[in-house]
Coordinates of C-alpha atoms in Angstrom, one line a residue:
X1 CA -28.2 12.1 -7.1
X2 CA -26.8 12.7 -3.7
X3 CA -28.8 12.8 -0.5
X4 CA -27.8 12.7 3.1
X5 CA -30.0 10.4 5.2
X6 CA -30.2 10.4 9.0
X7 CA -33.0 8.0 9.9
X8 CA -32.9 4.4 11.0
X9 CA -35.8 3.5 8.6
X10 CA -33.5 3.9 5.5
X11 CA -31.7 0.6 6.1
X12 CA -35.0 -1.2 6.6
X13 CA -36.8 0.3 3.6
X14 CA -34.0 -0.2 1.2
X15 CA -33.6 -3.9 2.0
X16 CA -37.3 -4.9 1.5
X17 CA -36.8 -5.2 -2.2
X18 CA -33.7 -7.4 -1.7
X19 CA -35.7 -9.6 0.6
X20 CA -38.5 -10.0 -2.0
X21 CA -36.0 -11.3 -4.6
X22 CA -34.7 -14.2 -2.4
X23 CA -35.6 -17.6 -3.8
X24 CA -38.2 -19.6 -1.8
X25 CA -37.1 -23.0 -0.7
X26 CA -39.6 -25.8 -0.1
X27 CA -39.6 -27.0 3.5
X28 CA -37.0 -24.5 4.5
X29 CA -35.3 -25.7 7.7
X30 CA -35.9 -23.9 11.0
X31 CA -33.8 -20.8 11.6
X32 CA -31.0 -20.4 14.0
X33 CA -31.7 -17.2 16.0
X34 CA -29.2 -14.9 17.7
X35 CA -29.8 -12.0 20.0
X36 CA -26.7 -9.8 20.3
X37 CA -26.6 -7.4 23.2
X38 CA -24.1 -4.7 24.0
X39 CA -24.9 -3.8 27.7
X40 CA -21.6 -2.1 28.5
X41 CA -19.9 -1.1 25.3
X42 CA -16.9 0.5 27.1
X43 CA -15.9 -3.0 28.2
X44 CA -15.6 -4.3 24.6
X45 CA -18.0 -7.2 25.1
X46 CA -20.8 -8.6 23.0
X47 CA -23.2 -10.9 24.7
X48 CA -24.8 -13.5 22.5
X49 CA -27.8 -15.7 23.0
X50 CA -28.4 -18.3 20.3
X51 CA -31.2 -20.8 19.8
X52 CA -30.6 -23.9 17.7
X53 CA -33.2 -26.5 16.4
X54 CA -32.2 -30.0 17.3
X55 CA -34.2 -32.1 14.9
X56 CA -34.8 -34.5 17.7
X57 CA -31.2 -35.5 18.1
X58 CA -29.7 -36.5 21.4
X59 CA -26.8 -34.2 20.9
X60 CA -25.9 -31.3 18.5
X61 CA -22.5 -30.2 17.5
X62 CA -21.7 -26.5 17.2
X63 CA -18.7 -24.7 15.6
X64 CA -17.2 -21.2 15.2
X65 CA -15.2 -20.3 12.1
X66 CA -11.4 -20.0 12.4
X67 CA -11.0 -17.6 9.4
X68 CA -13.1 -15.3 7.4
X69 CA -13.3 -15.1 3.6
X70 CA -11.1 -12.3 2.0
X71 CA -8.4 -12.7 4.7
X72 CA -6.3 -15.7 4.4
X73 CA -5.1 -16.3 7.9
X74 CA -6.4 -18.7 10.6
X75 CA -7.4 -16.2 13.3
X76 CA -8.8 -18.5 15.9
X77 CA -11.9 -16.5 16.6
X78 CA -12.9 -18.8 19.4
X79 CA -10.1 -17.5 21.5
X80 CA -12.3 -14.5 22.3
X81 CA -15.3 -16.5 23.4
X82 CA -16.0 -16.8 27.1
X83 CA -18.6 -18.2 29.5
X84 CA -20.3 -20.6 27.1
X85 CA -23.4 -22.1 28.7
X86 CA -26.3 -24.3 27.4
X87 CA -29.9 -24.7 28.5
X88 CA -33.2 -25.8 27.2
X89 CA -36.1 -23.3 26.5
X90 CA -37.3 -23.8 30.1
X91 CA -34.1 -22.6 31.5
X92 CA -32.7 -26.0 32.6
X93 CA -29.0 -26.4 32.2
X94 CA -27.8 -28.9 29.6
X95 CA -24.5 -30.8 29.4
X96 CA -22.0 -29.0 27.3
X97 CA -18.6 -30.3 26.2
X98 CA -15.9 -28.6 24.2
X99 CA -14.7 -31.1 21.7
X100 CA -12.2 -29.0 19.6
X101 CA -10.6 -25.5 19.8
X102 CA -13.7 -24.2 18.0
X103 CA -16.4 -26.8 18.6
X104 CA -18.9 -27.7 21.3
X105 CA -21.4 -30.6 21.8
X106 CA -24.6 -30.0 23.6
X107 CA -26.7 -32.9 25.0
X108 CA -30.3 -31.9 24.1
X109 CA -32.2 -34.0 26.7
X110 CA -34.9 -34.4 24.1
X111 CA -35.5 -30.6 23.7
X112 CA -36.6 -29.4 20.3
X113 CA -34.3 -26.4 20.6
X114 CA -31.3 -25.6 22.7
X115 CA -30.1 -22.2 23.8
X116 CA -26.4 -21.2 24.0
X117 CA -25.2 -18.1 25.8
X118 CA -21.7 -16.7 25.5
X119 CA -19.6 -13.6 25.5
X120 CA -17.3 -12.3 22.8
X121 CA -14.4 -10.0 23.7
X122 CA -14.4 -7.4 20.8
X123 CA -11.3 -5.1 20.9
X124 CA -9.7 -5.5 17.5
X125 CA -10.4 -2.5 15.3
X126 CA -10.2 -3.9 11.9
X127 CA -12.5 -5.3 9.2
X128 CA -12.0 -9.0 9.9
X129 CA -12.8 -9.2 13.6
X130 CA -15.1 -7.6 16.1
X131 CA -14.8 -4.1 17.7
X132 CA -17.0 -2.6 20.4
X133 CA -16.4 0.6 22.3
X134 CA -18.6 3.3 23.7
X135 CA -19.2 5.0 20.3
X136 CA -19.7 2.2 17.8
X137 CA -19.4 -1.5 17.0
X138 CA -18.3 -3.6 14.1
X139 CA -19.8 -7.1 14.2
X140 CA -18.3 -9.6 11.8
X141 CA -20.1 -12.9 11.3
X142 CA -17.2 -15.3 11.5
X143 CA -15.9 -13.7 14.7
X144 CA -19.3 -13.6 16.4
X145 CA -21.7 -16.5 15.6
X146 CA -21.5 -20.1 16.7
X147 CA -23.5 -22.2 14.3
X148 CA -24.6 -25.8 13.8
X149 CA -22.1 -28.2 12.2
X150 CA -24.0 -29.2 9.1
X151 CA -21.8 -28.9 6.0
X152 CA -23.7 -27.8 2.8
X153 CA -26.9 -26.9 4.7
X154 CA -28.8 -23.7 3.7
X155 CA -30.4 -22.9 7.0
X156 CA -31.6 -19.3 7.7
X157 CA -29.9 -17.4 10.5
X158 CA -31.7 -14.5 12.2
X159 CA -30.0 -11.7 14.2
X160 CA -31.6 -9.3 16.6
X161 CA -29.5 -6.5 18.0
X162 CA -30.2 -4.8 21.4
X163 CA -28.2 -1.6 21.1
X164 CA -27.2 0.8 23.9
X165 CA -29.8 3.6 24.4
X166 CA -27.5 6.3 23.0
X167 CA -27.0 4.4 19.7
X168 CA -29.5 5.3 16.9
X169 CA -29.1 2.6 14.3
X170 CA -27.4 -0.5 12.9
X171 CA -26.7 -1.1 9.2
X172 CA -25.9 -4.2 7.2
X173 CA -26.3 -5.8 3.8
X174 CA -28.4 -8.5 5.5
X175 CA -32.1 -8.5 4.5
X176 CA -34.5 -7.4 7.3
X177 CA -36.5 -10.1 9.0
X178 CA -40.2 -10.4 7.9
X179 CA -41.5 -8.5 10.9
X180 CA -39.7 -5.4 9.7
X181 CA -38.5 -4.5 13.2
X182 CA -35.4 -2.3 13.3
X183 CA -32.1 -4.1 14.1
X184 CA -33.7 -7.5 13.2
X185 CA -32.2 -9.3 10.2
X186 CA -32.5 -12.7 8.4
X187 CA -29.7 -14.3 6.4
X188 CA -30.8 -17.1 4.0
X189 CA -27.7 -19.2 5.1
X190 CA -24.5 -19.1 7.1
X191 CA -22.4 -17.9 4.1
X192 CA -24.5 -14.8 3.8
X193 CA -24.4 -14.2 7.6
X194 CA -20.6 -14.4 7.6
X195 CA -20.4 -12.1 4.5
X196 CA -22.6 -9.3 6.0
X197 CA -20.9 -7.3 8.7
X198 CA -23.0 -5.0 10.9
X199 CA -22.1 -1.4 11.9
X200 CA -23.9 -0.1 14.9
X201 CA -23.8 3.3 16.6
X202 CA -24.5 6.8 15.3
X203 CA -22.8 6.9 11.8
X204 CA -23.4 9.5 9.2
X205 CA -25.4 7.8 6.4
X206 CA -25.2 9.3 2.9
X207 CA -27.1 7.9 0.0
X208 CA -26.6 8.1 -3.8
X209 CA -28.0 6.1 -6.7
X210 CA -26.4 4.7 -9.8
X211 CA -28.7 3.0 -12.3
X212 CA -31.4 3.6 -9.7
X213 CA -29.5 1.2 -7.4
X214 CA -29.2 2.6 -3.9
X215 CA -25.7 2.9 -2.4
X216 CA -24.8 4.1 1.1
X217 CA -21.6 5.7 2.3
X218 CA -21.7 5.1 6.0
X219 CA -19.1 7.2 7.8
X220 CA -18.2 6.3 11.4
X221 CA -16.4 9.1 13.1
X222 CA -16.9 12.1 10.7
X223 CA -16.3 14.5 13.6
X224 CA -16.5 17.5 11.4
X225 CA -13.1 16.6 9.8
X226 CA -14.1 14.3 6.9
X227 CA -15.2 16.0 3.7
X228 CA -18.5 14.1 3.4
X229 CA -19.9 15.8 0.3
X230 CA -16.8 15.4 -1.8
X231 CA -16.2 11.8 -0.8
X232 CA -19.8 10.8 -1.5
X233 CA -19.7 12.4 -5.0
X234 CA -16.4 10.7 -5.7
X235 CA -17.5 7.2 -4.5
X236 CA -20.5 7.6 -6.8
X237 CA -18.1 8.2 -9.7
X238 CA -16.1 5.1 -8.9
X239 CA -19.3 3.1 -8.8
X240 CA -20.3 4.5 -12.2
X241 CA -16.9 3.6 -13.7
X242 CA -17.3 0.1 -12.4
X243 CA -20.8 -0.2 -13.8
X244 CA -19.5 1.0 -17.2
X245 CA -16.6 -1.5 -17.2
X246 CA -18.8 -4.5 -16.3
X247 CA -22.0 -3.5 -18.1
X248 CA -24.2 -3.4 -15.0
X249 CA -24.4 -3.7 -11.2
X250 CA -24.6 -7.2 -9.7
X251 CA -26.5 -6.3 -6.5
X252 CA -29.7 -4.7 -5.2
X253 CA -27.9 -2.3 -3.0
X254 CA -24.4 -1.7 -1.7
X255 CA -22.9 -0.2 1.5
X256 CA -19.5 1.4 1.9
X257 CA -18.7 1.2 5.6
X258 CA -16.1 3.9 6.1
X259 CA -14.5 3.7 9.6
X260 CA -12.6 7.0 10.1
X261 CA -9.8 6.5 12.6
X262 CA -6.1 6.6 12.1
X263 CA -5.4 3.6 9.8
X264 CA -5.9 2.3 6.3
X265 CA -7.3 -1.1 5.5
X266 CA -10.3 -2.8 3.8
X267 CA -12.1 -6.0 3.2
X268 CA -14.7 -7.0 0.6
X269 CA -18.1 -8.4 0.9
X270 CA -20.8 -9.3 -1.6
X271 CA -23.1 -6.4 -0.7
X272 CA -20.7 -4.1 1.2
X273 CA -17.2 -3.3 2.1
X274 CA -15.5 -2.3 5.4
X275 CA -12.9 0.5 4.9
X276 CA -10.6 2.0 7.5
X277 CA -9.5 5.5 6.7
X278 CA -7.1 8.0 8.3
X279 CA -9.3 10.8 9.6
X280 CA -7.2 13.4 7.8
X281 CA -7.4 11.6 4.4
X282 CA -9.6 14.2 2.8
X283 CA -7.3 17.0 3.9
X284 CA -4.3 16.1 1.8
X285 CA -4.1 15.2 -1.9
X286 CA -2.0 12.1 -1.3
X287 CA -4.1 10.9 1.5
X288 CA -7.3 11.3 -0.4
X289 CA -5.9 9.7 -3.5
X290 CA -4.9 6.6 -1.4
X291 CA -8.4 6.4 0.1
X292 CA -10.0 6.5 -3.4
X293 CA -7.7 3.8 -4.5
X294 CA -8.8 1.7 -1.5
X295 CA -12.5 2.3 -2.3
X296 CA -11.9 1.3 -5.9
X297 CA -10.0 -1.9 -5.0
X298 CA -12.6 -3.1 -2.5
X299 CA -15.5 -2.1 -4.8
X300 CA -14.0 -4.0 -7.7
X301 CA -14.3 -7.1 -5.5
X302 CA -18.1 -6.9 -5.9
X303 CA -17.4 -8.6 -9.2
X304 CA -13.9 -10.0 -8.9
X305 CA -13.8 -12.4 -6.0
X306 CA -17.4 -12.1 -4.6
X307 CA -19.0 -13.4 -7.8
X308 CA -16.2 -14.2 -10.2
X309 CA -14.0 -16.3 -8.0
X310 CA -11.3 -19.0 -8.0
X311 CA -13.0 -22.4 -7.8
X312 CA -11.4 -23.1 -4.4
X313 CA -13.0 -20.1 -2.8
X314 CA -16.5 -21.6 -2.2
X315 CA -18.3 -23.4 -0.8
X316 CA -16.2 -22.4 2.1
X317 CA -14.6 -24.6 4.7
X318 CA -14.6 -22.3 7.7
X319 CA -12.6 -24.6 9.9
X320 CA -9.5 -25.2 7.7
X321 CA -7.3 -23.3 5.3
X322 CA -8.5 -23.1 1.7
X323 CA -5.7 -23.0 -0.8
X324 CA -5.7 -21.3 -4.1
X325 CA -3.1 -20.3 -6.7
X326 CA -5.2 -17.5 -8.1
X327 CA -5.0 -14.7 -5.6
X328 CA -2.9 -12.8 -8.1
X329 CA -6.1 -12.5 -10.2
X330 CA -8.4 -12.0 -7.2
X331 CA -6.3 -9.4 -5.4
X332 CA -3.6 -8.3 -7.9
X333 CA -6.0 -7.6 -10.7
X334 CA -8.2 -5.7 -8.3
X335 CA -5.2 -3.5 -7.5
X336 CA -4.7 -2.9 -11.2
X337 CA -8.3 -2.0 -11.7
X338 CA -8.2 0.3 -8.8
X339 CA -5.9 2.4 -10.9
X340 CA -8.1 2.1 -13.9
X341 CA -11.4 2.9 -12.1
X342 CA -9.9 6.0 -10.5
X343 CA -8.6 7.2 -13.8
X344 CA -11.8 6.4 -15.8
X345 CA -13.8 8.1 -13.1
X346 CA -11.8 11.3 -13.6
X347 CA -10.4 11.1 -10.1
X348 CA -6.8 10.7 -11.1
X349 CA -4.8 12.4 -13.8
X350 CA -2.8 10.4 -16.3
X351 CA 0.4 11.4 -14.5
X352 CA -1.0 10.4 -11.1
X353 CA -2.0 7.0 -12.5
X354 CA 1.5 6.4 -14.1
X355 CA 3.1 7.5 -10.8
X356 CA 1.0 5.0 -8.8
X357 CA 1.9 2.2 -11.2
X358 CA 5.6 3.3 -11.1
X359 CA 5.5 3.0 -7.3
X360 CA 4.2 -0.6 -7.6
X361 CA 6.9 -1.5 -10.1
X362 CA 9.5 0.1 -7.9
X363 CA 8.3 -1.9 -4.9
X364 CA 8.4 -5.1 -6.9
X365 CA 11.9 -4.4 -8.4
X366 CA 13.4 -3.7 -5.0
X367 CA 12.0 -6.9 -3.4
X368 CA 14.6 -9.7 -3.6
X369 CA 11.9 -12.3 -3.1
X370 CA 10.7 -11.7 -6.6
X371 CA 13.6 -13.9 -7.7
X372 CA 12.7 -16.6 -5.1
X373 CA 9.0 -17.1 -5.0
X374 CA 6.7 -17.6 -8.0
X375 CA 3.5 -15.6 -8.0
X376 CA 1.2 -18.7 -8.0
X377 CA 3.1 -20.0 -4.9
X378 CA 2.8 -16.7 -3.2
X379 CA -1.0 -17.1 -3.5
X380 CA -0.9 -20.7 -2.3
X381 CA 1.3 -19.8 0.7
X382 CA -0.7 -16.8 1.8
X383 CA -1.9 -18.6 4.9
X384 CA 1.7 -19.0 6.3
X385 CA 3.6 -16.2 4.6
X386 CA 1.7 -13.2 3.4
X387 CA -0.2 -12.6 6.6
X388 CA 2.8 -13.6 8.8
X389 CA 5.7 -11.4 7.6
X390 CA 9.1 -11.4 9.4
X391 CA 12.4 -9.8 8.9
X392 CA 13.3 -12.1 6.0
X393 CA 10.0 -11.9 4.1
X394 CA 11.3 -9.3 1.7
X395 CA 14.1 -11.7 0.7
X396 CA 12.0 -14.8 0.4
X397 CA 8.5 -13.8 -0.8
X398 CA 6.7 -11.7 -3.3
X399 CA 3.3 -9.9 -2.8
X400 CA 0.5 -11.3 -5.0
X401 CA -1.1 -7.9 -4.7
X402 CA 1.9 -6.0 -6.0
X403 CA 3.2 -8.4 -8.6
X404 CA -0.3 -9.4 -9.5
X405 CA -1.2 -5.8 -10.3
X406 CA 1.9 -5.5 -12.6
X407 CA 1.1 -8.8 -14.3
X408 CA -2.4 -7.3 -15.0
X409 CA -0.7 -4.3 -16.5
X410 CA 1.5 -6.4 -18.7
X411 CA -1.2 -8.8 -19.7
X412 CA -3.5 -5.9 -20.7
X413 CA -0.8 -4.4 -22.9
X414 CA -0.1 -7.8 -24.5
X415 CA -3.8 -8.4 -25.4
X416 CA -4.1 -4.9 -26.8
X417 CA -1.0 -5.5 -28.9
X418 CA -2.1 -8.9 -30.1
X419 CA -5.5 -7.6 -31.1
X420 CA -4.2 -4.3 -32.5
X421 CA -6.2 -2.5 -29.8
X422 CA -9.5 -4.2 -30.4
X423 CA -9.6 -6.0 -27.1
X424 CA -8.1 -5.7 -23.6
X425 CA -8.1 -7.2 -20.2
X426 CA -11.5 -5.7 -19.7
X427 CA -12.8 -8.3 -22.2
X428 CA -11.1 -11.1 -20.4
X429 CA -12.8 -10.1 -17.1
X430 CA -16.2 -9.7 -18.7
X431 CA -16.0 -13.0 -20.5
X432 CA -14.8 -14.8 -17.4
X433 CA -17.6 -13.2 -15.5
X434 CA -20.2 -14.5 -17.9
X435 CA -18.9 -18.0 -17.8
X436 CA -17.7 -18.6 -14.3
X437 CA -19.4 -16.2 -11.9
X438 CA -21.9 -17.6 -9.4
X439 CA -21.8 -21.1 -7.9
X440 CA -19.0 -22.6 -10.0
X441 CA -15.9 -20.5 -10.1
X442 CA -12.9 -20.9 -12.4
X443 CA -9.8 -23.1 -12.3
X444 CA -6.4 -21.6 -13.1
X445 CA -6.4 -23.3 -16.5
X446 CA -9.9 -21.9 -17.3
X447 CA -8.9 -18.4 -16.6
X448 CA -5.8 -18.7 -18.7
X449 CA -7.8 -20.3 -21.5
X450 CA -10.3 -17.3 -21.4
X451 CA -7.4 -14.9 -21.7
X452 CA -6.0 -16.9 -24.7
X453 CA -9.4 -16.8 -26.4
X454 CA -9.7 -13.1 -26.0
X455 CA -6.1 -12.5 -27.2
X456 CA -6.5 -14.9 -30.1
X457 CA -3.0 -16.2 -29.4
X458 CA -1.1 -18.5 -27.1
X459 CA -0.3 -16.9 -23.8
X460 CA 1.3 -20.0 -22.2
X461 CA 4.8 -18.6 -22.3
X462 CA 3.6 -15.3 -20.7
X463 CA 1.9 -17.1 -17.8
X464 CA 4.9 -19.5 -17.3
X465 CA 7.3 -16.6 -16.9
X466 CA 5.0 -14.1 -15.0
X467 CA 3.0 -16.5 -12.8
X468 CA 4.6 -19.9 -12.5
X469 CA 8.3 -19.0 -12.3
X470 CA 10.3 -16.7 -10.0
X471 CA 12.2 -14.2 -11.9
X472 CA 12.1 -10.8 -13.7
X473 CA 9.1 -9.6 -15.6
X474 CA 9.6 -8.3 -19.1
X475 CA 8.4 -4.7 -19.4
X476 CA 9.6 -4.1 -22.9
X477 CA 6.4 -4.9 -24.8
X478 CA 4.3 -2.7 -22.5
X479 CA 6.7 0.2 -22.8
X480 CA 6.9 -0.1 -26.6
X481 CA 3.1 -0.4 -27.1
X482 CA 2.3 2.7 -25.1
X483 CA 5.4 4.7 -26.0
X484 CA 6.6 4.8 -22.3
X485 CA 10.0 4.7 -20.7
X486 CA 11.5 4.4 -17.3
X487 CA 12.8 7.9 -16.7
X488 CA 16.6 7.6 -16.5
X489 CA 18.5 9.2 -13.5
X490 CA 20.5 12.3 -14.1
X491 CA 23.8 11.6 -15.8
X492 CA 25.8 13.2 -13.0
X493 CA 23.8 11.7 -10.2
X494 CA 26.1 10.0 -7.6
X495 CA 23.3 9.0 -5.3
X496 CA 22.9 8.8 -1.6
X497 CA 25.1 6.3 0.3
X498 CA 23.1 3.4 1.6
X499 CA 23.8 0.9 4.5
X500 CA 21.3 -1.5 3.0
X501 CA 19.4 -2.3 6.1
X502 CA 15.8 -1.5 7.0
X503 CA 15.5 0.3 10.4
X504 CA 12.9 1.6 12.8
X505 CA 13.0 3.6 16.0
X506 CA 11.9 1.4 19.0
X507 CA 11.8 2.8 22.5
X508 CA 14.3 5.4 21.5
X509 CA 16.7 2.9 19.9
X510 CA 17.4 2.7 16.1
X511 CA 16.9 -1.0 15.4
X512 CA 17.5 -3.1 12.3
X513 CA 14.3 -4.7 11.2
X514 CA 15.6 -6.5 8.1
X515 CA 18.6 -6.9 5.8
X516 CA 17.7 -7.2 2.1
X517 CA 19.7 -9.9 0.4
X518 CA 20.5 -7.6 -2.6
X519 CA 21.9 -4.8 -0.4
X520 CA 25.4 -3.9 0.9
X521 CA 24.7 -5.0 4.5
X522 CA 23.8 -8.6 3.4
X523 CA 26.6 -10.9 4.6
X524 CA 28.3 -8.2 6.7
X525 CA 27.1 -9.6 10.0
X526 CA 24.3 -7.1 10.6
X527 CA 21.0 -8.8 11.4
X528 CA 17.5 -8.0 12.5
X529 CA 17.1 -6.7 16.1
X530 CA 20.6 -5.2 16.2
X531 CA 20.6 -1.7 17.7
X532 CA 22.7 0.7 15.5
X533 CA 24.9 2.7 17.9
X534 CA 27.5 4.4 15.7
X535 CA 29.0 4.8 12.2
X536 CA 32.7 4.9 12.3
X537 CA 33.7 6.4 15.6
X538 CA 30.7 8.7 15.9
X539 CA 27.5 8.0 17.7
X540 CA 24.2 8.1 15.8
X541 CA 22.5 11.1 17.3
X542 CA 18.7 10.7 17.7
X543 CA 18.7 7.8 15.3
X544 CA 19.5 10.0 12.3
X545 CA 21.0 7.4 10.0
X546 CA 20.3 9.3 6.8
X547 CA 22.1 12.4 8.2
X548 CA 25.1 10.3 9.2
X549 CA 25.3 8.6 5.8
X550 CA 25.5 12.1 4.1
X551 CA 29.2 12.1 5.3
X552 CA 29.9 9.2 3.0
X553 CA 29.8 8.3 -0.6
X554 CA 28.7 5.0 -2.3
X555 CA 31.7 2.6 -2.2
X556 CA 33.1 3.8 1.1
X557 CA 33.7 1.2 3.7
X558 CA 32.5 2.1 7.2
X559 CA 32.7 0.5 10.6
X560 CA 29.2 -0.1 12.2
X561 CA 28.9 -0.4 16.0
X562 CA 25.8 -2.3 17.1
X563 CA 24.4 -3.6 20.4
X564 CA 23.2 -7.2 20.1
X565 CA 21.6 -8.8 23.2
X566 CA 23.4 -6.1 25.3
X567 CA 26.8 -6.9 23.9
X568 CA 28.7 -4.4 21.6
X569 CA 29.9 -5.6 18.2
X570 CA 31.6 -4.0 15.2
X571 CA 31.1 -4.9 11.6
X572 CA 32.4 -3.4 8.3
X573 CA 30.1 -2.6 5.5
X574 CA 30.9 -1.3 2.0
X575 CA 28.2 1.3 1.4
X576 CA 26.1 1.0 -1.6
X577 CA 23.9 3.5 -3.5
X578 CA 20.4 4.2 -2.4
X579 CA 17.9 2.7 -4.9
X580 CA 17.5 5.3 -7.5
X581 CA 14.0 6.2 -8.9
X582 CA 14.7 3.9 -11.9
X583 CA 11.2 2.8 -12.3
X584 CA 9.3 6.0 -12.9
X585 CA 7.2 5.8 -16.0
X586 CA 6.8 8.7 -18.4
X587 CA 5.9 9.2 -22.0
X588 CA 8.8 9.0 -24.4
X589 CA 9.6 12.3 -26.0
X590 CA 10.0 10.6 -29.3
X591 CA 6.8 8.5 -29.1
X592 CA 5.2 7.9 -32.4
X593 CA 1.7 9.0 -33.2
X594 CA 0.6 5.4 -33.1
X595 CA 2.1 4.9 -29.6
X596 CA 0.4 8.1 -28.4
X597 CA -3.0 6.7 -29.7
X598 CA -2.3 3.4 -27.7
X599 CA -1.6 5.4 -24.6
X600 CA -4.7 7.5 -25.0
X601 CA -6.9 4.4 -25.6
X602 CA -5.5 3.0 -22.3
X603 CA -5.4 6.0 -20.0
X604 CA -7.4 8.6 -21.9
X605 CA -6.2 11.9 -23.3
X606 CA -3.5 13.8 -21.5
X607 CA -5.0 16.1 -18.9
X608 CA -5.6 19.6 -20.3
X609 CA -6.2 18.3 -23.8

């Protein structure tokens, strides 16, 4: 069932049931209460007033998170906080001292509560930080709320929003406060507060139900461009595919916050996800397919990460990095299942699914870092490498998203082969969910043991090669089981000549952004930040490197003129061959009937059959 909803009361009504299911705690501690105001949205500021119980202490310590779950980078949210002031409920100023980059100490003067006021500059339009402009706001917990320092405490946090007069509603996965007032919410603890972003403004709100569970597609910036009816129907199909895979839905309601701008990004939460979409995504087949893949990936996190998680990812230490070697499961497998959910929902053809997998394999196989960094180490080093790429990242690192998705592909095929098609990676995920979801989480050894149990065979060698060691993956077993092949290039194909350097136009200059260690320019002298001026004795016109390279053949040696720090230099490069499309998966023309059955069991029948 699909229904478009336009009233503010929907968010309140649909969360009353969720509030009723919250466990009651004896002698629950007093709540921290926030009032968040947006008096001048065009200035990008939030104004926060927070009230903290003191429990009779002479001083209380307050802190702001430095990172947010789902994004493994220390973002230093306190850098956007200004004009911090403390007072008692009577309005008398209290002594306030900043004790760390993200901590403050307030002398209470015997007051039962202290009040903090501060401003937050909110001008980062992404799902991990705050954004405020004159049309809408994204309020993220870690980036907004200063809380008491009390590790392990389960203290309620209430939030009241005071919105600009022209804004009609706010929406969030947070339960409403007991008084039922609009824009007034109550989180049972700080973890829930951080995990529940708020969208405020005048979004389009579109409701559908799966298993009688309400879901909202909340579109910010539809502007008559976005295909609302189609996207709502298709998101519902993805939800249904996820429900069928897992055997049920793990929440009372779920919100898809879809911020329609000019970018693509997403981050997961327990009861919602924040997506960023290019406004023209529903106008092109490729753009819409990419958006559906993003929806499926983030929605799969409702199980994988938000409930079934590596043991290190909770309870959270919001002031320090939290290291895990299992992001290849948390993120990589979610990428793999984005392909599977889209296909099972009937939103991708078999050929489209194979093409998407092929692109991931091609990306991995043209990344020299795959031979340098093990997958488990890529996860562990996410804090210092994955979120901080530089010109050498391609040579030194591997993506736990990309390689993790391919490891999921290969592990799924191996389990299917070992069990003669009786079991799959689906069974591993479901069994792990039954055992480890909730408060505990899984260790790397426990996840591997679960996969071994489902496969009925030792998988130690597979994990050592695919996860613990840098090197090539073995695609042979997967190809043989499904009757697939990597489509060979044409026999007479010479290929485009390649310089072997990544480039980008910057301020009208063609600049080298990186030199892959497996390409022809490596070791020639070319380096990042060189401006390419000429090939041979001929200037590059308008930065058209590809056009200039058409004059040459692979194996030719060419003189390259560059400008480095204002000085001209010449280097000689023996041109290579542009990476051919060697990793395009297709069905073998001579596949056996058994192989065709395996492929159909995995990806369904060929389209049109």
